[in-house]
mmCIF file with all atom_site columns, C-alpha atoms in Angstrom:
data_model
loop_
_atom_site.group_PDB
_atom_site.id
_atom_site.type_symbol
_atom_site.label_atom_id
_atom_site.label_alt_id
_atom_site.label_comp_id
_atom_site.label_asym_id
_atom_site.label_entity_id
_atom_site.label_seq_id
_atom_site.pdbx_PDB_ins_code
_atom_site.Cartn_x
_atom_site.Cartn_y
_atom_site.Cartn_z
_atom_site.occupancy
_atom_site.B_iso_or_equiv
_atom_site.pdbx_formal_charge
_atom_site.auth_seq_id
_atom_site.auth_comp_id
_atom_site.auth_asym_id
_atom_site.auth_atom_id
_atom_site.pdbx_PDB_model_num
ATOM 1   C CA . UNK A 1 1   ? 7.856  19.934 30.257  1.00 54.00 ? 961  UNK A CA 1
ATOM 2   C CA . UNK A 1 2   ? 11.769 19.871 30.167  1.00 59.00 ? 962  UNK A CA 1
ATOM 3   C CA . UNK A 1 3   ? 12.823 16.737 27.815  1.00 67.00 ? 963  UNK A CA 1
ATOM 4   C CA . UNK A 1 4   ? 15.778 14.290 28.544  1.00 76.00 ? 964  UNK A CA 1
ATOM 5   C CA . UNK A 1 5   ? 18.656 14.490 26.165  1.00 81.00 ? 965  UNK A CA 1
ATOM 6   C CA . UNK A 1 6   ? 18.026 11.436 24.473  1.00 80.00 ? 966  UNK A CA 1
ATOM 7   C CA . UNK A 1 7   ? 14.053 12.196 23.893  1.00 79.00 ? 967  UNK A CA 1
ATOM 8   C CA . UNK A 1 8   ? 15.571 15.375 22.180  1.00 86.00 ? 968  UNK A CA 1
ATOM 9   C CA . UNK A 1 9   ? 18.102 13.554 20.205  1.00 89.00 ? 969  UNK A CA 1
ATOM 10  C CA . UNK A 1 10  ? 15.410 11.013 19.195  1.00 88.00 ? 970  UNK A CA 1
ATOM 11  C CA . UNK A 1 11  ? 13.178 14.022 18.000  1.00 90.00 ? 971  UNK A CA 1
ATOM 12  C CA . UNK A 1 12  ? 15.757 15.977 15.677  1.00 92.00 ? 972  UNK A CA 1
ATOM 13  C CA . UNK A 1 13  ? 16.700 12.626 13.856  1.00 94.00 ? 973  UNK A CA 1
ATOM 14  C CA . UNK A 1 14  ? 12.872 11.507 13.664  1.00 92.00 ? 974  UNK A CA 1
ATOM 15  C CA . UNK A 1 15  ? 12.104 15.191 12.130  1.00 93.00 ? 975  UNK A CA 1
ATOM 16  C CA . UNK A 1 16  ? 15.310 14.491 10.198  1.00 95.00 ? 976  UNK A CA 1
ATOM 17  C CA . UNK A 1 17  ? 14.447 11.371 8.815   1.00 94.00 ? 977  UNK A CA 1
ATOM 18  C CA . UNK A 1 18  ? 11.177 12.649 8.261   1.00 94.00 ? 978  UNK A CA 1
ATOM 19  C CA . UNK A 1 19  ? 12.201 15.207 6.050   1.00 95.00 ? 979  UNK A CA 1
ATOM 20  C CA . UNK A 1 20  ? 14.703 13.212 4.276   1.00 96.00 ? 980  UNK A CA 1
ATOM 21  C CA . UNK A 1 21  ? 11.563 10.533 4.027   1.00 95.00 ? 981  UNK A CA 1
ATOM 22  C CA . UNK A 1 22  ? 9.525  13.103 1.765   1.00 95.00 ? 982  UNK A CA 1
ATOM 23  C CA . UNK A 1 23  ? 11.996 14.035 -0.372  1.00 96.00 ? 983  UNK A CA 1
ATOM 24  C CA . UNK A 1 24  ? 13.160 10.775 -1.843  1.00 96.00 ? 984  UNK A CA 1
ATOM 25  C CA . UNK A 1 25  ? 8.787  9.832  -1.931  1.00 96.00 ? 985  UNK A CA 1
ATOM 26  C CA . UNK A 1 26  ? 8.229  13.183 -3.923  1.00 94.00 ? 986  UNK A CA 1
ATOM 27  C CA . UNK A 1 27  ? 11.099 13.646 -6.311  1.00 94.00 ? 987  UNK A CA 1
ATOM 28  C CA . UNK A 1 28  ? 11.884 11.345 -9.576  1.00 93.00 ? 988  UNK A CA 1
ATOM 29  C CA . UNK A 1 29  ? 15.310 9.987  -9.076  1.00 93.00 ? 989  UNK A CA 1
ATOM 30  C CA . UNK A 1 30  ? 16.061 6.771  -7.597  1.00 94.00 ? 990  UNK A CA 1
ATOM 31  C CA . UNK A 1 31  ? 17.201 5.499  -10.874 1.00 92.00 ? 991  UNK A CA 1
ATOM 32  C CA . UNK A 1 32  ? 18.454 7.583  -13.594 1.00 91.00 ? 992  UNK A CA 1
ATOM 33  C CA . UNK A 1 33  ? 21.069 7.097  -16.178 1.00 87.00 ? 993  UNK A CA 1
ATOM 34  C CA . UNK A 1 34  ? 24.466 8.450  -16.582 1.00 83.00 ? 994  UNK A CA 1
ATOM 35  C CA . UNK A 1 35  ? 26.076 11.135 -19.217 1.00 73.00 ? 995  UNK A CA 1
ATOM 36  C CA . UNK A 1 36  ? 28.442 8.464  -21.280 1.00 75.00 ? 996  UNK A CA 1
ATOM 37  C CA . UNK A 1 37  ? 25.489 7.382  -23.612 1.00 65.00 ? 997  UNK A CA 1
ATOM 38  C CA . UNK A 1 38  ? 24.455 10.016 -26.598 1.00 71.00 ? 998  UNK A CA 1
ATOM 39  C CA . UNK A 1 39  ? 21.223 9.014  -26.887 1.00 74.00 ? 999  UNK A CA 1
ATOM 40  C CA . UNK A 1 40  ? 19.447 7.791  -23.845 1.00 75.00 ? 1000 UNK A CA 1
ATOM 41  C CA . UNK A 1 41  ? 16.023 6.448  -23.726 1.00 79.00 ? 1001 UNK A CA 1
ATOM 42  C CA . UNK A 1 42  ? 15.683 6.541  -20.865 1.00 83.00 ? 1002 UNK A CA 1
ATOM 43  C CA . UNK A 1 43  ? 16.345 9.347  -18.446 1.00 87.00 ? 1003 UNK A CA 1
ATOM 44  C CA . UNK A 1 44  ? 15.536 8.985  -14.426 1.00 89.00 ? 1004 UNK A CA 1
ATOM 45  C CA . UNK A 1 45  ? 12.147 7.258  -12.610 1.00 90.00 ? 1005 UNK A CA 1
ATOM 46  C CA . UNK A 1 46  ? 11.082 8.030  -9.165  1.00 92.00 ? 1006 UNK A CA 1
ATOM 47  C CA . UNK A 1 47  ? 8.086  6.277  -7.302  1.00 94.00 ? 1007 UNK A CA 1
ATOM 48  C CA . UNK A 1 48  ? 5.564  8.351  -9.109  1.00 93.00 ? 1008 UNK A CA 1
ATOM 49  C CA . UNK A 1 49  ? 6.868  10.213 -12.279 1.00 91.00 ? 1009 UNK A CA 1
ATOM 50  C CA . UNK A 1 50  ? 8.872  8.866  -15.509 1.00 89.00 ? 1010 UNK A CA 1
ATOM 51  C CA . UNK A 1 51  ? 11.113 10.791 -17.804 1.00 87.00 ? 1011 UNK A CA 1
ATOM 52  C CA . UNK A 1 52  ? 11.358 9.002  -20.990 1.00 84.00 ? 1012 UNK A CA 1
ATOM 53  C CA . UNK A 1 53  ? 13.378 10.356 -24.604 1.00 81.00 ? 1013 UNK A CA 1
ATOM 54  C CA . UNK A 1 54  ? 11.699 9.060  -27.807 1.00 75.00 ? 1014 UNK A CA 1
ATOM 55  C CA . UNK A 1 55  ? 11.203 5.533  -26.478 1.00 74.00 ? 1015 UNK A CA 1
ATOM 56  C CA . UNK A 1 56  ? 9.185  3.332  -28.048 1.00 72.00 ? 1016 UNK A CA 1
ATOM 57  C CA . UNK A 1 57  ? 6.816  0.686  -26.789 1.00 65.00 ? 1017 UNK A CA 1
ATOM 58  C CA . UNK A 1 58  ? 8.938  -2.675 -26.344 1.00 65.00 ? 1018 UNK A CA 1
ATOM 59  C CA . UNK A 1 59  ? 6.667  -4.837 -27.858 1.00 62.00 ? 1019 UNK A CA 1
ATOM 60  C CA . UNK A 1 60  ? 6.239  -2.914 -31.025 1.00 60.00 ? 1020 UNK A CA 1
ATOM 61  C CA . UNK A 1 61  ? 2.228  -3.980 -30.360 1.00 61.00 ? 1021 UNK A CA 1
ATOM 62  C CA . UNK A 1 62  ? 1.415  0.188  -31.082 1.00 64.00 ? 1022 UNK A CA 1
ATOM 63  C CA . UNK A 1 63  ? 3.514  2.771  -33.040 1.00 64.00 ? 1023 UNK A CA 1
ATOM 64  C CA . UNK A 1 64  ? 4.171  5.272  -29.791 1.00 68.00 ? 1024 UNK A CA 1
ATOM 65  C CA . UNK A 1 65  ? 6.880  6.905  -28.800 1.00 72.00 ? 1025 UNK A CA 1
ATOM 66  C CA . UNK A 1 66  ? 7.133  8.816  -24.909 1.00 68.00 ? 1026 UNK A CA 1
ATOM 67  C CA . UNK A 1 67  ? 9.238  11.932 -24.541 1.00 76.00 ? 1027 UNK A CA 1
ATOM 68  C CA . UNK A 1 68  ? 9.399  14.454 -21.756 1.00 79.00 ? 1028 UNK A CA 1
ATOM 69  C CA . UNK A 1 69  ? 8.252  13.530 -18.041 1.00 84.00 ? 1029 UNK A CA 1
ATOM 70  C CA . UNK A 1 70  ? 4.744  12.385 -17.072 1.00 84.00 ? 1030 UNK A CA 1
ATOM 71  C CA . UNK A 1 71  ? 3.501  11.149 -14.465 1.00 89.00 ? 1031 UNK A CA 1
ATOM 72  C CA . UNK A 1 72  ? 3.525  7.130  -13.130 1.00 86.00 ? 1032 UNK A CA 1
ATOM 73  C CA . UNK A 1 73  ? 0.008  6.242  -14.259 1.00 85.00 ? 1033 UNK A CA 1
ATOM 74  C CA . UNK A 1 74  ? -0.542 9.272  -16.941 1.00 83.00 ? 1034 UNK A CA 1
ATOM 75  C CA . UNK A 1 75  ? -3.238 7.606  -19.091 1.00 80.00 ? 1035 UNK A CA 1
ATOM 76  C CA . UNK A 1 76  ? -1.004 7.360  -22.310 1.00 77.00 ? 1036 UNK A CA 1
ATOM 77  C CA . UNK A 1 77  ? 0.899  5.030  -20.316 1.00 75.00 ? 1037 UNK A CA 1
ATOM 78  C CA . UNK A 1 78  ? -1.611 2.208  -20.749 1.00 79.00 ? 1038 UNK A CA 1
ATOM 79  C CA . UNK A 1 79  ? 0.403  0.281  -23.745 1.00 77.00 ? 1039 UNK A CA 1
ATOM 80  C CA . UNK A 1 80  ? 3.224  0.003  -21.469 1.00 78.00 ? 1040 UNK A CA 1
ATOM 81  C CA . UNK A 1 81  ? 2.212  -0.495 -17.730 1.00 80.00 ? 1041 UNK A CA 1
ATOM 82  C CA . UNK A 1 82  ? 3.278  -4.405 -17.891 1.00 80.00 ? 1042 UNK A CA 1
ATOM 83  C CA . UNK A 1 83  ? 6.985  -3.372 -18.682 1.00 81.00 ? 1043 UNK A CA 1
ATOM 84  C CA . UNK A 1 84  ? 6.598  0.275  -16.603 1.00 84.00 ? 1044 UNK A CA 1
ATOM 85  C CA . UNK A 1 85  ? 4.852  -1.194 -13.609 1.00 88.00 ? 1045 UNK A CA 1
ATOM 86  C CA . UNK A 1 86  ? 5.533  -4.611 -12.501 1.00 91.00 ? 1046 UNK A CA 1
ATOM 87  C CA . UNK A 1 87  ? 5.037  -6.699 -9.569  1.00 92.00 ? 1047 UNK A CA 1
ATOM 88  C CA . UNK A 1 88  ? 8.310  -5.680 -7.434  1.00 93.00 ? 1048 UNK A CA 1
ATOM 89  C CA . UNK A 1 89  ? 8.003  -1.736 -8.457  1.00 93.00 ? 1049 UNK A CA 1
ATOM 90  C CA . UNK A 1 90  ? 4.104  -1.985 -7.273  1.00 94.00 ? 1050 UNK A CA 1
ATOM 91  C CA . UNK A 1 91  ? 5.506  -3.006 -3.997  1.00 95.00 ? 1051 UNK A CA 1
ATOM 92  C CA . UNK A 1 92  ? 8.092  -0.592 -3.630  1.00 96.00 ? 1052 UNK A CA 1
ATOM 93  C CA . UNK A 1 93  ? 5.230  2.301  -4.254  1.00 96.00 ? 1053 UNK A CA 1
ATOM 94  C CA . UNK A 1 94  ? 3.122  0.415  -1.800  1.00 97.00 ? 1054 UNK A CA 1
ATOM 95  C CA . UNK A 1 95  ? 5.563  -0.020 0.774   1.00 97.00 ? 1055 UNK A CA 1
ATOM 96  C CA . UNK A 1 96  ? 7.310  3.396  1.001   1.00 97.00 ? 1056 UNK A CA 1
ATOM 97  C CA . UNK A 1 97  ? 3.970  4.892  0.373   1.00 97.00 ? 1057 UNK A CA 1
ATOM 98  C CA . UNK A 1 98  ? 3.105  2.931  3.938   1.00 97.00 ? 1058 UNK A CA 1
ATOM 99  C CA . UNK A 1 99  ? 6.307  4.328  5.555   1.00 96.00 ? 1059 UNK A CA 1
ATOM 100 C CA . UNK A 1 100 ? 5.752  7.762  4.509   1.00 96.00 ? 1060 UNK A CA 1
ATOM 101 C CA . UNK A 1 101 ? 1.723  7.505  5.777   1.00 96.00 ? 1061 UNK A CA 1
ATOM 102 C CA . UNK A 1 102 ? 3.738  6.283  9.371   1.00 95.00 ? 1062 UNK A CA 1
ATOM 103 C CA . UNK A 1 103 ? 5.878  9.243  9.053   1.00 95.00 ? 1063 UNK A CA 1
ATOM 104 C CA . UNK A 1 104 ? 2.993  11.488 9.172   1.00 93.00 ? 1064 UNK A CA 1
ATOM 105 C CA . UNK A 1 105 ? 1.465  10.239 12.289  1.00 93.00 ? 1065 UNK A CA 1
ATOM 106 C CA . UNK A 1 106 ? 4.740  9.900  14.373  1.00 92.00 ? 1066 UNK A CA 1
ATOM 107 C CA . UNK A 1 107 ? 5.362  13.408 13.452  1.00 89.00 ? 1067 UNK A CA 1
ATOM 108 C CA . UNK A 1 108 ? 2.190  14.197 14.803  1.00 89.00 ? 1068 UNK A CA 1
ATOM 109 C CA . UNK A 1 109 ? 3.076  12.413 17.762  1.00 87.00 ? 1069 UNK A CA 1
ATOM 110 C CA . UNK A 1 110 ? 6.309  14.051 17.820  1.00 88.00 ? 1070 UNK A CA 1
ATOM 111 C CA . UNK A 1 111 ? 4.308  17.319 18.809  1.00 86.00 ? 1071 UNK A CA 1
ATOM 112 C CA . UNK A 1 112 ? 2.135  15.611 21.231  1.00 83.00 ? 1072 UNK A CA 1
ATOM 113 C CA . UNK A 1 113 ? 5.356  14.586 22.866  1.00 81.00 ? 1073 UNK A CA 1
ATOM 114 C CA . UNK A 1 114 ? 7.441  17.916 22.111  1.00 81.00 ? 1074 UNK A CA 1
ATOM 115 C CA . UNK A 1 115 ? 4.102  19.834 24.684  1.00 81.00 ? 1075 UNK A CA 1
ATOM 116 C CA . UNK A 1 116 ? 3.246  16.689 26.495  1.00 74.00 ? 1076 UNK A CA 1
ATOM 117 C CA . UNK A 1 117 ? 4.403  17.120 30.451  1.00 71.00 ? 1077 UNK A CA 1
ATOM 118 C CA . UNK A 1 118 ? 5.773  14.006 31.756  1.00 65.00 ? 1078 UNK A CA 1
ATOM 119 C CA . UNK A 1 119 ? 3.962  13.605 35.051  1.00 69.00 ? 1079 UNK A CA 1
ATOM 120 C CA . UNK A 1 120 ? 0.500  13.110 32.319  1.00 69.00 ? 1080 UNK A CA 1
ATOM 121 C CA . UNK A 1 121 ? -0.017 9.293  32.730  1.00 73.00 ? 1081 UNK A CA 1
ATOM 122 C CA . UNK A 1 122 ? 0.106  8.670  28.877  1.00 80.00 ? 1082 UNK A CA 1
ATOM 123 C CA . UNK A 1 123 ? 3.009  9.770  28.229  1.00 80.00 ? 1083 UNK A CA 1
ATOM 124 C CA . UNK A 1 124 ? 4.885  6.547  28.294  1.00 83.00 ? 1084 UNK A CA 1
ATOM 125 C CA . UNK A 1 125 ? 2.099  5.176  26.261  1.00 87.00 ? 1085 UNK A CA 1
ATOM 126 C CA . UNK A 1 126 ? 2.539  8.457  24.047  1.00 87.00 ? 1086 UNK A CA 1
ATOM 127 C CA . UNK A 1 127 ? 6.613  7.063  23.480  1.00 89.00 ? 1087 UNK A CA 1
ATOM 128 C CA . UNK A 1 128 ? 6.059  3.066  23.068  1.00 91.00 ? 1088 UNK A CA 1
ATOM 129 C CA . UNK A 1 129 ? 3.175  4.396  19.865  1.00 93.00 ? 1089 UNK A CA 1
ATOM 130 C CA . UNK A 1 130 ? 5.811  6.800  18.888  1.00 92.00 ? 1090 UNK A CA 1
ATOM 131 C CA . UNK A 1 131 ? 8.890  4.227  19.111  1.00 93.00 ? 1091 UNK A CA 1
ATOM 132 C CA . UNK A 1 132 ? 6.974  1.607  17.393  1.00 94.00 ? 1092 UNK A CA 1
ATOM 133 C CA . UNK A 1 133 ? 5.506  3.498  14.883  1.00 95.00 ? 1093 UNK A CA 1
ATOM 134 C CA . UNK A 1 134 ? 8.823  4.625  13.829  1.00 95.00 ? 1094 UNK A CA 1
ATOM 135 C CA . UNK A 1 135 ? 10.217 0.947  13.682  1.00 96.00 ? 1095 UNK A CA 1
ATOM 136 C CA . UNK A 1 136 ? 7.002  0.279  11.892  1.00 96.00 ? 1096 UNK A CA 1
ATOM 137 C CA . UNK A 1 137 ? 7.751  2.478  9.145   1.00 96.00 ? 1097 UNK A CA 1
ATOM 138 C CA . UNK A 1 138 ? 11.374 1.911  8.701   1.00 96.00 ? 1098 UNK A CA 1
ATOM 139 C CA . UNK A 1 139 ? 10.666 -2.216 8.943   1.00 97.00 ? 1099 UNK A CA 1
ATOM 140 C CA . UNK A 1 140 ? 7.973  -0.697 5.468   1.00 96.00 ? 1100 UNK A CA 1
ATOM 141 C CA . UNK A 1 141 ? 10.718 1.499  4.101   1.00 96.00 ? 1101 UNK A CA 1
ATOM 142 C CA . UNK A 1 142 ? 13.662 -1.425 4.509   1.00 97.00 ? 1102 UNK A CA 1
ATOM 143 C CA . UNK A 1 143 ? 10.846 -3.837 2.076   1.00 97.00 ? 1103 UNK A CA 1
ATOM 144 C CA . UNK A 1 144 ? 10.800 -1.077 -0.141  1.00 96.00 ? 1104 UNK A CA 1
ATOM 145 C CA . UNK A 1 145 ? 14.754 0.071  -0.366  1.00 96.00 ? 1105 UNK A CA 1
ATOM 146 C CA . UNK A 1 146 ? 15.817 -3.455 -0.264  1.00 96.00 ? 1106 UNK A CA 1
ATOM 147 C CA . UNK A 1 147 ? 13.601 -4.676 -3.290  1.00 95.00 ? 1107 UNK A CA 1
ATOM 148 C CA . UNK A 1 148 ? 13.929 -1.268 -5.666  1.00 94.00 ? 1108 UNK A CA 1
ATOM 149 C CA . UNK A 1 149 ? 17.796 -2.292 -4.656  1.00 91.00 ? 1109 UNK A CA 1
ATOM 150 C CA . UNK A 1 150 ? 17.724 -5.370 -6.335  1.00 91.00 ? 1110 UNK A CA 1
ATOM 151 C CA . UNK A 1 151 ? 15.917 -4.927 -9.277  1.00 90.00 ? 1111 UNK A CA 1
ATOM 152 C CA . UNK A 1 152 ? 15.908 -1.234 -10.014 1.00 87.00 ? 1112 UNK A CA 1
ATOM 153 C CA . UNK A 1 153 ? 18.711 -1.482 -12.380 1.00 83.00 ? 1113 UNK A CA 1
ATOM 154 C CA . UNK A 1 154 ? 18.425 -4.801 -13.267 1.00 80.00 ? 1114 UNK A CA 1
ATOM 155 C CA . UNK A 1 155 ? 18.677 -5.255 -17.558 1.00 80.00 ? 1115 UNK A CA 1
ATOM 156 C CA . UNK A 1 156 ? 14.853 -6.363 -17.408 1.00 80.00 ? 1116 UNK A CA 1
ATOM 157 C CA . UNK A 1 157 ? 13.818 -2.956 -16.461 1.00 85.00 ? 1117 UNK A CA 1
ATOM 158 C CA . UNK A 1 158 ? 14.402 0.618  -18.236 1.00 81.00 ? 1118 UNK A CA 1
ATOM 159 C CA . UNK A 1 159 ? 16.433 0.276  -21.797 1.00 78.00 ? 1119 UNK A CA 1
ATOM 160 C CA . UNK A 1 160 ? 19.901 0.906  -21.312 1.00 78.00 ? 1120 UNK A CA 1
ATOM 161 C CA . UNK A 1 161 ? 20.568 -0.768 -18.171 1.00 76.00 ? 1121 UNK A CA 1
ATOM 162 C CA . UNK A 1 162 ? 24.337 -0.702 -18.149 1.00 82.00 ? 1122 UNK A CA 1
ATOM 163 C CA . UNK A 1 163 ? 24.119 3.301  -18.014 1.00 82.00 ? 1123 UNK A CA 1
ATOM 164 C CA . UNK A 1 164 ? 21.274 3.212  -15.266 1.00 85.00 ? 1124 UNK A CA 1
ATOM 165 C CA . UNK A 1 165 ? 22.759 4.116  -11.892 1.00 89.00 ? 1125 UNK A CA 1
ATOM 166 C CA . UNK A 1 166 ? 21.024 4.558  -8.407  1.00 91.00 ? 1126 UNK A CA 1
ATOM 167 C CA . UNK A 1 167 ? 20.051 7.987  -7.685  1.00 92.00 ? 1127 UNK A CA 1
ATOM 168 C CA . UNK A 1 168 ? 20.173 10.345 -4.428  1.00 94.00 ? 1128 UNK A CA 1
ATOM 169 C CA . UNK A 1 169 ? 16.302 10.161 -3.926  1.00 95.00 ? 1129 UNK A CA 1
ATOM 170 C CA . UNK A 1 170 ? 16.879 6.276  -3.400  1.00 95.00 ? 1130 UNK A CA 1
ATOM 171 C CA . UNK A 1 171 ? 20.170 7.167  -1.180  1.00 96.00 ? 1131 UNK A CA 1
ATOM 172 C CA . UNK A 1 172 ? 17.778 9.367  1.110   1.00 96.00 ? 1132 UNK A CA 1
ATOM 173 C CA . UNK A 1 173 ? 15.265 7.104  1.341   1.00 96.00 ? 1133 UNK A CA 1
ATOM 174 C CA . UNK A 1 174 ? 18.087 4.653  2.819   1.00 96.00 ? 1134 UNK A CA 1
ATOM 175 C CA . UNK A 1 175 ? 19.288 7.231  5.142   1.00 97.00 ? 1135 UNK A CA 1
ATOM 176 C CA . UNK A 1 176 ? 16.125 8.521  5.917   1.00 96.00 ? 1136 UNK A CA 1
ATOM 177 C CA . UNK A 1 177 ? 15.155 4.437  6.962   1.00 96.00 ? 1137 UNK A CA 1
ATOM 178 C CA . UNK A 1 178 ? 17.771 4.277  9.283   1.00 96.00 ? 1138 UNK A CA 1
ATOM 179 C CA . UNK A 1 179 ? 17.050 7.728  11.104  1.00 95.00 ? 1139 UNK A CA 1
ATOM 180 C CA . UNK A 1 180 ? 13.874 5.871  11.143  1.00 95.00 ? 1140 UNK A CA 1
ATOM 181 C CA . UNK A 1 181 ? 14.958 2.967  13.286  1.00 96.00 ? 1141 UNK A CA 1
ATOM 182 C CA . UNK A 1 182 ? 17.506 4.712  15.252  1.00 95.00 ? 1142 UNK A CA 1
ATOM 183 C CA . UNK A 1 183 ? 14.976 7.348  16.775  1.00 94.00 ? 1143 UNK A CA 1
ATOM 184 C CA . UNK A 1 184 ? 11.906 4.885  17.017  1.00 93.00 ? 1144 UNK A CA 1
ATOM 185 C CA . UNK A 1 185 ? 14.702 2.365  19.231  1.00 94.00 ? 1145 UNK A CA 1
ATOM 186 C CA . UNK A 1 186 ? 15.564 5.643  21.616  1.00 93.00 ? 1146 UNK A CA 1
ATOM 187 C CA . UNK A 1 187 ? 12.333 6.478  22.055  1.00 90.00 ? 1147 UNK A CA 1
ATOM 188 C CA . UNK A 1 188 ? 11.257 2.864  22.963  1.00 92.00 ? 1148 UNK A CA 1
ATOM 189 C CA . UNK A 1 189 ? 14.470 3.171  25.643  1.00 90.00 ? 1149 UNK A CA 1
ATOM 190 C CA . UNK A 1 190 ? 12.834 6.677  26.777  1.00 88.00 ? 1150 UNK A CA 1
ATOM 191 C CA . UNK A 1 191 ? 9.768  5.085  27.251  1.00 86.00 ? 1151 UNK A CA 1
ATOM 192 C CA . UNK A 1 192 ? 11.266 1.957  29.061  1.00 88.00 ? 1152 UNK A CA 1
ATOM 193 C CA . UNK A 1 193 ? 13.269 4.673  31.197  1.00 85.00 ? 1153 UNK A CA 1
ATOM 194 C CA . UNK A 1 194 ? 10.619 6.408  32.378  1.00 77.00 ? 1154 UNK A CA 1
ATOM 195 C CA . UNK A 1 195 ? 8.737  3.723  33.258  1.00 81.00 ? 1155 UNK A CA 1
ATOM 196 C CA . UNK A 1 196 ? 10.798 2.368  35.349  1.00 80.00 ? 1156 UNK A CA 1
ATOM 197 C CA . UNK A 1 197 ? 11.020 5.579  37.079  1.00 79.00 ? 1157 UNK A CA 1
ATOM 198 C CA . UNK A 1 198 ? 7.580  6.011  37.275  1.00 73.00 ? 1158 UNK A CA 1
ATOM 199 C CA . UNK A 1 199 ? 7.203  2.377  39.313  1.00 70.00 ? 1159 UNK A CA 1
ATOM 200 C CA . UNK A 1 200 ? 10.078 3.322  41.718  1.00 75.00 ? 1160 UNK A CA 1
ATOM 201 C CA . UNK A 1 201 ? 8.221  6.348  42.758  1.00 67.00 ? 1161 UNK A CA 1
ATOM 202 C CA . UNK A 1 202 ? 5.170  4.548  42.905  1.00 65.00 ? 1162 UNK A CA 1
ATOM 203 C CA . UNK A 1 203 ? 6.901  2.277  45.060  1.00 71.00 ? 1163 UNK A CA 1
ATOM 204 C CA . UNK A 1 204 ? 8.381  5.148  47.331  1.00 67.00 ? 1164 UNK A CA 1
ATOM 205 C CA . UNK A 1 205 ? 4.939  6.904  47.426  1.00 58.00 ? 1165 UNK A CA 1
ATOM 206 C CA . UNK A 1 206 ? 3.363  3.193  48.530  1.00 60.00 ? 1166 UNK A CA 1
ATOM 207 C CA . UNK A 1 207 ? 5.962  2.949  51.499  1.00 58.00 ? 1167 UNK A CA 1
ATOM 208 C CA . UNK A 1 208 ? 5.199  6.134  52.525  1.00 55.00 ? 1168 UNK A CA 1
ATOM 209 C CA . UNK A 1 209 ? 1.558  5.317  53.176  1.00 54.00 ? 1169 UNK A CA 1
ATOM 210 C CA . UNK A 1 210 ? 1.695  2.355  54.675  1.00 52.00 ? 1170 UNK A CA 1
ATOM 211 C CA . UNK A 1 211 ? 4.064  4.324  57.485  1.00 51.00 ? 1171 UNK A CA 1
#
């Protein structure tokens, strides 16, 4: 059950990426603002929590103001979900959301693979699911980087927008995207690899028997 370099390589920077993946899903900082302005409004926004300072709805339709951190789609949140949730955000959460559900069943796989003996004759189908559902979820994570990159801190958004800066939860869900794609492309070659080894011996074996 010995594993070729590169299927080893491809698992540390899937488990890697992985790991990177649920940190930037989980914690509230892919845009945040900076220290130069006295009194933000606004202080940092992941995909599912919101830290607000005494800001008041922008459409002065309701006398509310939000302090402290809440989560995404706390209830009290209902006067502003047009300006707090629109389109391109809802397809950020979707999309990453969809690369991090990926995540969990190539690291499943990852195990499979990690006990899996390579004489079993799935396991070349075991790396082509693993490789493309690896290139699956980084092709969902790029969407999702990609847009929250162009509009995140775009002046439309959160108040303040010349203080807003990307934060490191966005900058590991980059990295963590490319980890994506790199090991889901070696274990597509691994897979390719041993197939090709697997017909030459097939081959050999065939020879043999017509002798």
């Amino acid at each position: 059950m010995a594993k070729s370099r590169t299927g080893l390589i491809s698992t540390g920077i899937a488990v890697l990426s992985f790991l990177l993946i649920i940190i930037a899903f989980s914690t509230p900082y892919w845009l945040e603002t900076d220290d130069r302005l006295k009194h933000p409004k606004f202080k940092r926004i992941g995909l599912w929590e919101v830290c607000f300072i005494e800001f008041k709805e922008p459409h002065f339709w309701y006398d509310t103001t939000f302090s402290s951190c809440w989560w995404i789609f706390e209830e009290e949140f209902y006067v502003i979900f047009d300006f707090l949730l629109p389109g391109w955000f809802v397809c950020v959460q979707f999309f990453f959301t969809l690369c991090f559900t990926l995540h969990l069943i190539a690291l499943g796989c990852v195990s499979l693979y990690m006990i899996c003996s390579r004489e079993n004759y799935r396991f070349i189908h075991l790396l082509v699911f693993l490789g493309g559902t690896l290139n699956i979820a980084a092709f969902s994570g790029t969407i999702a980087v990609y847009i929250f990159g162009l509009y995140g801190d775009g002046r439309d958004w959160m108040p303040n927008w010349e203080h807003n800066n990307i934060g490191w939860s966005y900058a590991l869900a980059v990295i963590g995207v490319i980890g994506s794609y790199i090991s889901g492309t070696l274990y597509l070659i691994e897979a390719r690899r041993h197939k090709i080894k697997r017909d030459r011996a097939e081959k050999s074996l065939g020879r043999h028997s017509s002798i």
